[in-house]
Amino acid sequence: MTTDIVIAGAGPNGLMLACELSLAGIRPLVLERLPGRTAEHRANGLVGQVVRMLDRRGLYERLNGNPGPPQPIPAFTFGAMRLELEVLDDNPMYALGVPQRRIEQVLEERALELGAEIRRGHELVGLAQDTDSVAVDVVGPDGPHRLRARYLVGADGGRSQTRKLSAIGFPGATKDDVVSRLAHVTVPPSLVDPATLGLNVPGHGFVPPFIHHRTERGVLAYAPFPGGAPLVSTMEWSADPTDQPMTVDELHASASRVLGADLPLGPPEGDGPHQLRRLTSGNTRLADRFRDRRVLLVGDAAHVHSAIGGPGLNLGLQDAVNLGWKLAAELHGWAPPGLLDSYETERRTVARRVVMHTRAQSALLSPGDEISALRELFGELLHEPRNVQHIADLMSGADVRYEMGIDAEHPLVGRWAPDLRLDTAGGSVRLAELTAGARPLLLDTTGSLVDALSGWRDRVQVVTGRADTSTTAMLLRPDGYTAWASNDARPDARSLREALTKWFGPATAGA
């Protein structure tokens, strides 16, 4: 069998890539070694720019269950230090509290609606490349067989078989001096503060909800998610874990050590699945390349890091959105030179930033008088809104600016396109509604750029109308980043054509 794209892994990143490719007219084949969606509790939601990205694909309401666009959150944390985001004029932090298994369900439903094929119980066991394709060896319910694809994408997690079979290096560090424990539990109702939902622990004091709470003995987090059992997690340094299976009693003992006071914990109530996990090491690794000829990596297959601050899905899902349209352009034959290579150039740089800030946060959580002094100083810096803005932009991904290879004097070029509403002949429309189809998009408030776009109409959608912005025209890539922009009453058509050629290939005669 020959297909255009094989995606190894049907987690959120592989499914998101399948959606993006399908929107671009490519029907991918997704292989997943597990026979069904895992019931294991993993991520608790989404944080950062990815929330707005899902809104721009029409997926936010499906995940959230309520109408309307996402709204920024009033506060977040960095290294167990509270970020007061309401002081910001431009708050970039968005969050969506949805379990990962629900995210996977929605993305799988959407991928199937768009025509992707998903084969569960099929494991990648070998691959071989030539100049035109990748031979993919698979073991499935009916035994071993071979597929041939023009490209293979590894979305198969931190232990990626795709990465290993491609001999792509995965340098980094493993830390084994921290023991992390996590479980769904019950806590005595008498400890719960009804106003904040935090805990008042006798002998210790207040433990806020949904935030890492550091003491000189470790870290505790209490997350009373609505509709289910609360989650409690701890981190202890230089602790000696038992070889026995993890229990709620073990977490109880750990939580009490961290707080220096007894925190009664019992087994969870209600339907599961319930989490009960102990980790005795943590990895920070970054693939030395995201592409080996016709094999590419996304998500944890390309980078693993601490989960603090919830950056994993923000990074991985946007890998998929960045890669999808570029792969589709290659397969459709209009990709300009270097387009597919720009995936690694852009996303590996972003991954390095995530590795940096998760390591910094882990350091701020560590025990010791020196760290406490550093936290005191850091807390003083967080009284300055400009410092809060810097950290919020870093954690959300709002500080990402890609090199567009053209005149980038306009402040929007290379950046995520701002949310706006456009008044068109057909009525008022949000930008998120215009980007749901994942096509390149030209927004023109002047009506003067129709002729400049004539050779790209087979690839680029144009929308004219009025908008409450000083920017008169914007060219958006399918991943939501601005490739060109103008504030002129009559924008320069020549520079627009340069940007169109740079990102969407040469003009088509008669298009």
CSV table of C-alpha atoms in Angstrom, one decimal, residues 203-204 215 217 255-262:
chain,number,residue,atom,x,y,z
A,203,GLY,CA,-0.2,23.4,61.9
A,204,HIS,CA,0.7,24.7,58.4
A,215,THR,CA,8.1,24.8,51.3
A,217,ARG,CA,10.8,20.5,52.4
A,255,ALA,CA,2.3,15.5,51.7
A,256,SER,CA,2.6,15.7,55.4
A,257,ARG,CA,6.4,15.8,55.2
A,258,VAL,CA,6.3,18.6,52.7
A,259,LEU,CA,3.8,20.7,54.7
A,260,GLY,CA,5.3,19.8,58.1
A,261,ALA,CA,1.8,19.0,59.3
A,262,ASP,CA,-0.7,16.3,58.8
